[in-house]
mmCIF file of C-alpha atoms in Angstrom:
data_model
loop_
_atom_site.group_PDB
_atom_site.id
_atom_site.type_symbol
_atom_site.label_atom_id
_atom_site.label_comp_id
_atom_site.label_asym_id
_atom_site.label_seq_id
_atom_site.Cartn_x
_atom_site.Cartn_y
_atom_site.Cartn_z
ATOM 1 C CA UNK A 7 75.144 34.321 17.128
ATOM 2 C CA UNK A 8 77.485 33.431 19.625
ATOM 3 C CA UNK A 9 78.241 36.034 22.945
ATOM 4 C CA UNK A 10 80.327 36.062 25.237
ATOM 5 C CA UNK A 11 81.555 38.229 28.895
ATOM 6 C CA UNK A 12 84.776 39.240 28.534
ATOM 7 C CA UNK A 13 86.487 40.631 32.350
ATOM 8 C CA UNK A 14 89.712 42.363 32.464
ATOM 9 C CA UNK A 15 88.734 43.316 28.310
ATOM 10 C CA UNK A 16 91.049 46.103 28.505
ATOM 11 C CA UNK A 17 94.058 45.071 30.373
ATOM 12 C CA UNK A 18 96.757 43.410 28.165
ATOM 13 C CA UNK A 19 95.555 39.679 27.744
ATOM 14 C CA UNK A 20 91.791 40.654 27.835
ATOM 15 C CA UNK A 21 92.696 43.033 24.730
ATOM 16 C CA UNK A 22 94.355 40.989 22.929
ATOM 17 C CA UNK A 23 91.921 38.337 23.540
ATOM 18 C CA UNK A 24 89.500 40.442 22.654
ATOM 19 C CA UNK A 25 90.991 41.773 19.154
ATOM 20 C CA UNK A 26 92.688 37.857 18.072
ATOM 21 C CA UNK A 27 88.279 36.416 19.129
ATOM 22 C CA UNK A 28 87.129 39.574 16.280
ATOM 23 C CA UNK A 29 89.565 38.741 13.924
ATOM 24 C CA UNK A 30 89.220 34.592 14.368
ATOM 25 C CA UNK A 31 85.478 35.573 15.091
ATOM 26 C CA UNK A 32 83.623 38.178 13.013
ATOM 27 C CA UNK A 33 79.936 37.219 13.984
ATOM 28 C CA UNK A 34 80.525 37.319 17.698
ATOM 29 C CA UNK A 35 79.322 39.718 20.542
ATOM 30 C CA UNK A 36 81.292 40.594 23.122
ATOM 31 C CA UNK A 37 80.222 41.751 26.430
ATOM 32 C CA UNK A 38 83.518 43.990 27.504
ATOM 33 C CA UNK A 39 83.676 44.064 31.610
ATOM 34 C CA UNK A 40 86.005 45.980 33.442
ATOM 35 C CA UNK A 41 86.724 47.937 36.074
ATOM 36 C CA UNK A 42 88.782 50.274 34.549
ATOM 37 C CA UNK A 43 91.870 50.668 36.765
ATOM 38 C CA UNK A 44 95.177 51.883 35.951
ATOM 39 C CA UNK A 45 96.110 48.592 34.825
ATOM 40 C CA UNK A 46 93.059 48.738 32.555
ATOM 41 C CA UNK A 47 93.190 51.314 28.593
ATOM 42 C CA UNK A 48 90.225 51.856 26.577
ATOM 43 C CA UNK A 49 92.212 52.294 24.262
ATOM 44 C CA UNK A 50 93.104 48.907 24.031
ATOM 45 C CA UNK A 51 89.907 48.603 22.147
ATOM 46 C CA UNK A 52 88.756 51.452 20.254
ATOM 47 C CA UNK A 53 88.751 51.689 17.487
ATOM 48 C CA UNK A 54 86.656 48.342 17.823
ATOM 49 C CA UNK A 55 82.820 47.392 15.643
ATOM 50 C CA UNK A 56 79.870 48.883 18.406
ATOM 51 C CA UNK A 57 77.408 46.771 16.719
ATOM 52 C CA UNK A 58 80.087 43.696 18.314
ATOM 53 C CA UNK A 59 81.005 45.124 21.205
ATOM 54 C CA UNK A 60 79.410 46.727 23.961
ATOM 55 C CA UNK A 61 82.236 47.839 26.797
ATOM 56 C CA UNK A 62 80.726 48.098 30.545
ATOM 57 C CA UNK A 63 82.769 49.551 33.191
ATOM 58 C CA UNK A 64 82.666 47.711 36.328
ATOM 59 C CA UNK A 65 84.079 45.717 39.392
ATOM 60 C CA UNK A 66 83.345 41.953 38.771
ATOM 61 C CA UNK A 67 82.514 42.013 43.249
ATOM 62 C CA UNK A 68 79.603 43.824 41.763
ATOM 63 C CA UNK A 69 77.239 41.339 41.975
ATOM 64 C CA UNK A 70 73.985 43.221 41.418
ATOM 65 C CA UNK A 71 76.045 44.057 38.234
ATOM 66 C CA UNK A 72 76.649 40.806 37.491
ATOM 67 C CA UNK A 73 72.770 39.305 37.719
ATOM 68 C CA UNK A 74 72.629 42.518 34.371
ATOM 69 C CA UNK A 75 75.315 41.276 32.513
ATOM 70 C CA UNK A 76 75.632 37.682 32.183
ATOM 71 C CA UNK A 77 72.148 36.509 31.448
ATOM 72 C CA UNK A 78 72.378 35.392 27.720
ATOM 73 C CA UNK A 79 75.624 34.545 27.373
ATOM 74 C CA UNK A 80 76.891 31.431 26.662
ATOM 75 C CA UNK A 81 80.508 31.786 28.287
ATOM 76 C CA UNK A 82 82.973 34.208 30.733
ATOM 77 C CA UNK A 83 86.194 34.539 29.995
ATOM 78 C CA UNK A 84 87.320 35.562 33.374
ATOM 79 C CA UNK A 85 90.437 37.541 32.509
ATOM 80 C CA UNK A 86 89.988 40.552 35.359
ATOM 81 C CA UNK A 87 92.682 40.449 38.364
ATOM 82 C CA UNK A 88 95.183 42.411 40.080
ATOM 83 C CA UNK A 89 98.957 40.636 38.736
ATOM 84 C CA UNK A 90 101.625 42.602 39.886
ATOM 85 C CA UNK A 91 103.607 41.212 42.259
ATOM 86 C CA UNK A 92 105.375 44.150 43.583
ATOM 87 C CA UNK A 93 101.881 45.635 44.013
ATOM 88 C CA UNK A 94 100.384 43.057 46.430
ATOM 89 C CA UNK A 95 103.393 43.079 48.559
ATOM 90 C CA UNK A 96 102.627 46.638 49.323
ATOM 91 C CA UNK A 97 98.978 46.084 49.530
ATOM 92 C CA UNK A 98 97.493 43.078 50.041
ATOM 93 C CA UNK A 99 93.922 43.928 50.093
ATOM 94 C CA UNK A 100 92.642 44.785 46.906
ATOM 95 C CA UNK A 101 94.177 41.084 45.385
ATOM 96 C CA UNK A 102 91.919 39.329 48.293
ATOM 97 C CA UNK A 103 88.745 41.911 47.026
ATOM 98 C CA UNK A 104 89.523 40.835 42.827
ATOM 99 C CA UNK A 105 90.732 37.991 42.798
ATOM 100 C CA UNK A 106 89.161 35.852 45.048
ATOM 101 C CA UNK A 107 86.182 38.033 46.045
ATOM 102 C CA UNK A 108 85.625 38.572 41.936
ATOM 103 C CA UNK A 109 86.026 34.927 41.096
ATOM 104 C CA UNK A 110 83.358 34.228 44.115
ATOM 105 C CA UNK A 111 80.561 36.322 42.609
ATOM 106 C CA UNK A 112 81.830 35.277 38.643
ATOM 107 C CA UNK A 113 81.189 32.270 39.496
ATOM 108 C CA UNK A 114 77.899 32.319 41.299
ATOM 109 C CA UNK A 115 76.736 34.950 38.322
ATOM 110 C CA UNK A 116 77.565 31.804 36.053
ATOM 111 C CA UNK A 117 75.878 29.213 37.873
ATOM 112 C CA UNK A 118 72.641 30.895 38.344
ATOM 113 C CA UNK A 119 72.768 31.372 34.652
ATOM 114 C CA UNK A 120 74.496 28.256 33.768
ATOM 115 C CA UNK A 121 77.069 29.658 31.305
ATOM 116 C CA UNK A 122 79.865 28.421 30.814
ATOM 117 C CA UNK A 123 83.373 29.314 32.392
ATOM 118 C CA UNK A 124 86.510 30.177 31.743
ATOM 119 C CA UNK A 125 89.107 30.579 34.193
ATOM 120 C CA UNK A 126 93.061 32.781 33.693
ATOM 121 C CA UNK A 127 95.097 31.714 36.464
ATOM 122 C CA UNK A 128 99.376 31.328 36.851
ATOM 123 C CA UNK A 129 102.018 29.545 36.603
ATOM 124 C CA UNK A 130 103.022 31.418 40.275
ATOM 125 C CA UNK A 131 100.928 29.641 41.649
ATOM 126 C CA UNK A 132 103.694 25.885 41.686
ATOM 127 C CA UNK A 133 106.056 28.157 43.489
ATOM 128 C CA UNK A 134 109.282 28.147 42.096
ATOM 129 C CA UNK A 135 111.905 25.559 41.045
ATOM 130 C CA UNK A 136 115.829 25.628 41.327
ATOM 131 C CA UNK A 137 117.715 26.648 38.153
ATOM 132 C CA UNK A 138 118.741 22.791 38.372
ATOM 133 C CA UNK A 139 115.711 21.492 38.905
ATOM 134 C CA UNK A 140 114.916 18.913 36.045
ATOM 135 C CA UNK A 141 111.547 18.811 36.220
ATOM 136 C CA UNK A 142 108.355 21.389 35.553
ATOM 137 C CA UNK A 143 104.832 22.020 36.263
ATOM 138 C CA UNK A 144 102.758 20.093 35.533
ATOM 139 C CA UNK A 145 98.609 19.847 36.030
ATOM 140 C CA UNK A 146 99.650 17.803 39.018
ATOM 141 C CA UNK A 147 102.407 20.012 39.829
ATOM 142 C CA UNK A 148 101.025 21.246 44.687
ATOM 143 C CA UNK A 149 100.275 24.190 44.670
ATOM 144 C CA UNK A 150 102.765 26.145 47.118
ATOM 145 C CA UNK A 151 102.547 29.900 46.218
ATOM 146 C CA UNK A 152 104.711 32.278 47.518
ATOM 147 C CA UNK A 153 103.071 35.883 47.370
ATOM 148 C CA UNK A 154 99.667 37.418 48.355
ATOM 149 C CA UNK A 155 99.363 37.766 44.274
ATOM 150 C CA UNK A 156 99.988 34.212 43.883
ATOM 151 C CA UNK A 157 97.944 33.120 46.805
ATOM 152 C CA UNK A 158 94.887 35.323 46.396
ATOM 153 C CA UNK A 159 95.098 33.082 41.578
ATOM 154 C CA UNK A 160 95.625 29.498 43.781
ATOM 155 C CA UNK A 161 92.518 30.563 45.667
ATOM 156 C CA UNK A 162 90.278 31.537 42.777
ATOM 157 C CA UNK A 163 91.374 28.289 40.784
ATOM 158 C CA UNK A 164 89.700 25.800 43.491
ATOM 159 C CA UNK A 165 87.211 28.105 44.103
ATOM 160 C CA UNK A 166 86.310 27.045 40.127
ATOM 161 C CA UNK A 167 87.213 23.786 40.854
ATOM 162 C CA UNK A 168 84.557 23.468 44.242
ATOM 163 C CA UNK A 169 82.215 24.744 41.685
ATOM 164 C CA UNK A 170 82.709 22.184 39.207
ATOM 165 C CA UNK A 171 82.216 19.695 41.719
ATOM 166 C CA UNK A 172 79.385 20.507 44.435
ATOM 167 C CA UNK A 173 77.249 22.358 41.127
ATOM 168 C CA UNK A 174 78.840 21.085 37.872
ATOM 169 C CA UNK A 175 79.442 24.253 37.326
ATOM 170 C CA UNK A 176 81.169 23.926 33.272
ATOM 171 C CA UNK A 177 84.452 25.646 34.256
ATOM 172 C CA UNK A 178 88.175 24.493 32.580
ATOM 173 C CA UNK A 179 91.218 27.094 34.159
ATOM 174 C CA UNK A 180 94.559 27.393 31.745
ATOM 175 C CA UNK A 181 98.109 28.304 34.393
ATOM 176 C CA UNK A 182 100.088 30.284 31.733
ATOM 177 C CA UNK A 183 103.753 31.177 32.349
ATOM 178 C CA UNK A 184 104.756 34.965 31.843
ATOM 179 C CA UNK A 185 103.287 36.225 28.618
ATOM 180 C CA UNK A 186 105.242 39.424 26.773
ATOM 181 C CA UNK A 187 103.980 41.376 23.932
ATOM 182 C CA UNK A 188 101.752 44.613 22.403
ATOM 183 C CA UNK A 189 100.170 46.403 25.082
ATOM 184 C CA UNK A 190 101.550 45.356 28.367
ATOM 185 C CA UNK A 191 101.517 47.792 31.343
ATOM 186 C CA UNK A 192 105.166 49.445 31.875
ATOM 187 C CA UNK A 193 104.376 48.080 35.308
ATOM 188 C CA UNK A 194 106.131 44.711 34.416
ATOM 189 C CA UNK A 195 109.403 43.075 33.179
ATOM 190 C CA UNK A 196 109.617 43.974 29.220
ATOM 191 C CA UNK A 197 108.140 47.012 28.338
ATOM 192 C CA UNK A 198 109.087 48.432 31.752
ATOM 193 C CA UNK A 199 113.234 47.860 30.685
ATOM 194 C CA UNK A 200 111.764 49.272 26.713
ATOM 195 C CA UNK A 201 110.692 52.418 28.244
ATOM 196 C CA UNK A 202 113.174 52.750 29.796
ATOM 197 C CA UNK A 203 115.440 52.567 28.446
ATOM 198 C CA UNK A 204 113.622 54.823 25.823
ATOM 199 C CA UNK A 205 114.085 57.418 27.667
ATOM 200 C CA UNK A 206 117.846 57.068 29.002
ATOM 201 C CA UNK A 207 116.394 56.222 33.033
ATOM 202 C CA UNK A 208 118.377 53.385 34.988
ATOM 203 C CA UNK A 209 116.555 50.238 34.691
ATOM 204 C CA UNK A 210 116.388 48.007 37.736
ATOM 205 C CA UNK A 211 116.688 44.884 38.233
ATOM 206 C CA UNK A 212 116.016 42.467 41.006
ATOM 207 C CA UNK A 213 119.307 40.441 42.766
ATOM 208 C CA UNK A 214 121.676 38.959 41.258
ATOM 209 C CA UNK A 215 118.792 39.195 37.827
ATOM 210 C CA UNK A 216 119.504 35.291 37.469
ATOM 211 C CA UNK A 217 115.819 34.342 38.331
ATOM 212 C CA UNK A 218 113.901 32.085 35.752
ATOM 213 C CA UNK A 219 110.855 32.343 33.871
ATOM 214 C CA UNK A 220 108.929 31.050 30.341
ATOM 215 C CA UNK A 221 108.183 33.327 28.456
ATOM 216 C CA UNK A 222 104.771 33.293 26.606
ATOM 217 C CA UNK A 223 103.592 35.471 23.891
ATOM 218 C CA UNK A 224 100.439 36.696 24.289
ATOM 219 C CA UNK A 225 99.220 36.162 20.417
ATOM 220 C CA UNK A 226 99.648 31.470 21.492
ATOM 221 C CA UNK A 227 98.061 33.315 24.744
ATOM 222 C CA UNK A 228 95.366 33.968 23.238
ATOM 223 C CA UNK A 229 94.821 31.109 20.686
ATOM 224 C CA UNK A 230 95.378 28.953 23.423
ATOM 225 C CA UNK A 231 92.449 29.889 25.283
ATOM 226 C CA UNK A 232 90.551 29.341 22.376
ATOM 227 C CA UNK A 233 90.394 26.407 22.120
ATOM 228 C CA UNK A 234 90.211 25.565 26.106
ATOM 229 C CA UNK A 235 86.226 26.502 25.928
ATOM 230 C CA UNK A 236 85.236 25.910 23.033
ATOM 231 C CA UNK A 237 87.314 22.340 23.038
ATOM 232 C CA UNK A 238 88.703 21.510 26.743
ATOM 233 C CA UNK A 239 87.010 18.870 28.800
ATOM 234 C CA UNK A 240 85.194 20.827 32.020
ATOM 235 C CA UNK A 241 86.980 20.232 35.187
ATOM 236 C CA UNK A 242 90.251 19.928 33.762
ATOM 237 C CA UNK A 243 92.936 22.309 33.876
ATOM 238 C CA UNK A 244 95.441 23.316 31.119
ATOM 239 C CA UNK A 245 99.305 24.414 31.503
ATOM 240 C CA UNK A 246 100.422 26.661 29.183
ATOM 241 C CA UNK A 247 103.628 27.380 28.219
ATOM 242 C CA UNK A 248 105.690 29.041 24.953
ATOM 243 C CA UNK A 249 109.260 26.718 25.900
ATOM 244 C CA UNK A 250 111.474 29.967 26.635
ATOM 245 C CA UNK A 251 112.726 29.730 29.863
ATOM 246 C CA UNK A 252 114.906 33.414 30.450
ATOM 247 C CA UNK A 253 117.277 34.581 32.919
ATOM 248 C CA UNK A 254 115.329 38.485 33.047
ATOM 249 C CA UNK A 255 119.305 38.564 33.383
ATOM 250 C CA UNK A 256 119.493 38.037 29.685
ATOM 251 C CA UNK A 257 116.092 39.865 28.658
ATOM 252 C CA UNK A 258 117.058 42.774 29.689
ATOM 253 C CA UNK A 259 120.203 42.556 28.118
ATOM 254 C CA UNK A 260 118.699 41.272 24.636
ATOM 255 C CA UNK A 261 116.583 44.626 25.003
ATOM 256 C CA UNK A 262 119.047 47.151 24.999
ATOM 257 C CA UNK A 263 121.217 45.644 22.836
ATOM 258 C CA UNK A 264 117.917 45.441 20.314
ATOM 259 C CA UNK A 265 117.174 48.669 20.840
ATOM 260 C CA UNK A 266 120.840 50.339 20.407
ATOM 261 C CA UNK A 267 121.005 48.592 16.974
ATOM 262 C CA UNK A 268 118.355 49.683 15.877
ATOM 263 C CA UNK A 269 117.932 53.011 17.344
ATOM 264 C CA UNK A 270 122.300 53.824 17.167
ATOM 265 C CA UNK A 271 121.906 55.518 20.016
ATOM 266 C CA UNK A 272 125.249 54.808 22.567
ATOM 267 C CA UNK A 273 123.088 56.040 25.521
ATOM 268 C CA UNK A 274 121.470 52.817 25.695
ATOM 269 C CA UNK A 275 123.556 50.043 26.862
ATOM 270 C CA UNK A 276 124.453 47.702 29.769
ATOM 271 C CA UNK A 277 125.212 50.730 32.158
ATOM 272 C CA UNK A 278 121.664 51.540 32.837
ATOM 273 C CA UNK A 279 121.816 48.648 34.527
ATOM 274 C CA UNK A 280 120.756 49.084 38.535
ATOM 275 C CA UNK A 281 120.195 46.040 41.306
ATOM 276 C CA UNK A 282 118.416 46.441 43.127
ATOM 277 C CA UNK A 283 117.963 44.540 46.441
ATOM 278 C CA UNK A 284 115.565 41.670 45.962
ATOM 279 C CA UNK A 285 112.146 41.562 46.187
ATOM 280 C CA UNK A 286 110.450 39.470 49.369
ATOM 281 C CA UNK A 287 109.044 35.960 48.377
ATOM 282 C CA UNK A 288 110.982 36.486 44.926
ATOM 283 C CA UNK A 289 110.629 32.832 43.093
ATOM 284 C CA UNK A 290 113.444 31.699 41.244
ATOM 285 C CA UNK A 291 112.807 29.733 38.564
ATOM 286 C CA UNK A 292 109.725 29.222 37.049
ATOM 287 C CA UNK A 293 109.205 26.230 33.980
ATOM 288 C CA UNK A 294 105.860 24.648 32.481
ATOM 289 C CA UNK A 295 104.879 21.367 30.765
ATOM 290 C CA UNK A 296 102.188 22.152 28.510
ATOM 291 C CA UNK A 297 102.073 18.553 27.721
ATOM 292 C CA UNK A 298 98.650 17.543 28.261
ATOM 293 C CA UNK A 299 97.211 20.611 26.457
ATOM 294 C CA UNK A 300 99.038 19.514 23.459
ATOM 295 C CA UNK A 301 98.444 15.971 23.841
ATOM 296 C CA UNK A 302 94.481 16.842 24.425
ATOM 297 C CA UNK A 303 93.289 19.631 22.222
ATOM 298 C CA UNK A 304 97.105 20.353 19.484
ATOM 299 C CA UNK A 305 97.819 23.487 20.891
ATOM 300 C CA UNK A 306 101.395 24.080 20.399
ATOM 301 C CA UNK A 307 103.244 27.760 21.599
ATOM 302 C CA UNK A 308 104.099 29.307 17.618
ATOM 303 C CA UNK A 309 106.384 32.241 18.848
ATOM 304 C CA UNK A 310 109.803 31.354 19.239
ATOM 305 C CA UNK A 311 110.794 34.308 21.801
ATOM 306 C CA UNK A 312 113.632 35.466 19.157
ATOM 307 C CA UNK A 313 110.620 36.377 17.174
ATOM 308 C CA UNK A 314 108.544 37.474 20.178
ATOM 309 C CA UNK A 315 110.859 40.110 21.892
ATOM 310 C CA UNK A 316 111.312 42.079 17.613
ATOM 311 C CA UNK A 317 107.705 41.999 17.328
ATOM 312 C CA UNK A 318 107.311 42.649 21.079
ATOM 313 C CA UNK A 319 110.468 45.850 20.605
ATOM 314 C CA UNK A 320 108.056 47.018 16.953
ATOM 315 C CA UNK A 321 105.448 47.218 18.307
ATOM 316 C CA UNK A 322 106.469 49.533 21.466
ATOM 317 C CA UNK A 323 108.605 51.836 18.969
ATOM 318 C CA UNK A 324 105.670 51.683 16.568
ATOM 319 C CA UNK A 325 103.281 53.026 19.451
ATOM 320 C CA UNK A 326 105.679 55.784 20.980
ATOM 321 C CA UNK A 327 102.587 58.106 22.339
ATOM 322 C CA UNK A 328 100.481 54.960 24.216
ATOM 323 C CA UNK A 329 103.626 54.181 26.552
ATOM 324 C CA UNK A 330 103.530 57.917 27.587
ATOM 325 C CA UNK A 331 99.841 58.119 27.803
ATOM 326 C CA UNK A 332 100.179 54.998 30.562
ATOM 327 C CA UNK A 333 103.470 56.448 32.086
ATOM 328 C CA UNK A 334 101.620 59.787 32.262
ATOM 329 C CA UNK A 335 98.476 58.768 33.057
ATOM 330 C CA UNK A 336 96.703 60.936 30.617
ATOM 331 C CA UNK A 337 94.238 57.755 29.783
ATOM 332 C CA UNK A 338 93.062 57.737 33.537
ATOM 333 C CA UNK A 339 92.030 61.428 31.805
ATOM 334 C CA UNK A 340 90.846 59.799 28.549
ATOM 335 C CA UNK A 341 88.275 57.134 30.457
ATOM 336 C CA UNK A 342 86.636 59.618 32.988
ATOM 337 C CA UNK A 343 85.718 61.702 29.973
ATOM 338 C CA UNK A 344 84.181 58.300 28.394
ATOM 339 C CA UNK A 345 82.184 57.818 31.551
ATOM 340 C CA UNK A 346 81.626 60.668 33.319
ATOM 341 C CA UNK A 347 78.090 60.365 32.428
ATOM 342 C CA UNK A 348 77.290 57.276 32.412
#
């Protein structure tokens, strides 16, 4: 049986990937490593078969822990990261520690034990594009990160490349656009809009709201990762985008309209929108060109935004208790109780 180590398994993309893999490959074993910070929720991977899934609470910066758990794995799929730009601006240090030092320790463990390595990164390493720029980010676009977060991810990408060239590590990198879908923490734009709208709270939007992001439905991303680490060429980078560029203000108004129409709640309206001072170093536009992964591996995003946003809103409306646990912090008590004797 194939055995995979998944880092950041209790976070948004990592947990969706765990569920996807177990559904597609019913005879694999997954060791899921997560520090269980505020963004790692054990509820995201609850109910999985214990015969196939092991959850280890731990830090990717803990080299001794990695030395114990990495041997015997076929592959490492590395999601674990500090990822919220606002937090990186307020306090960059955890981003350097986790995203750079943590990736280093994982790479060393993979090198020592000859384990295949796939690194999940972001389109933010490329900087930004003008709103009217006809170009999109390709795998050869020079790096020009704007925030401490994107700089830390750029550094981790370069570490992976160095370990491939210097040590011959079998590794690949994927740089994805903005993910959305079930289980995303409400610090991020789409679940924050849903959460605030349902609570009748103001919905803050940076600047004029015209910043553009390319939106990628999370299960489409999971399928891309699956293809890359099974069929991708070692040393290669693959850009994964959704072909769904939309301004932030469009996203907000779309969700408000959907919730208003479904719930027949006149309190959910565009009057909740509040424009606030723009974020420091705020990138204007991201746009991914996924031609390489389409040509090399046959991947193409299957979920148009109009469908994906409905699926996403459906999930949050069906899991309001999950959202309440996240926003209240109650889930912290859940995993503290789970691990108090470990």
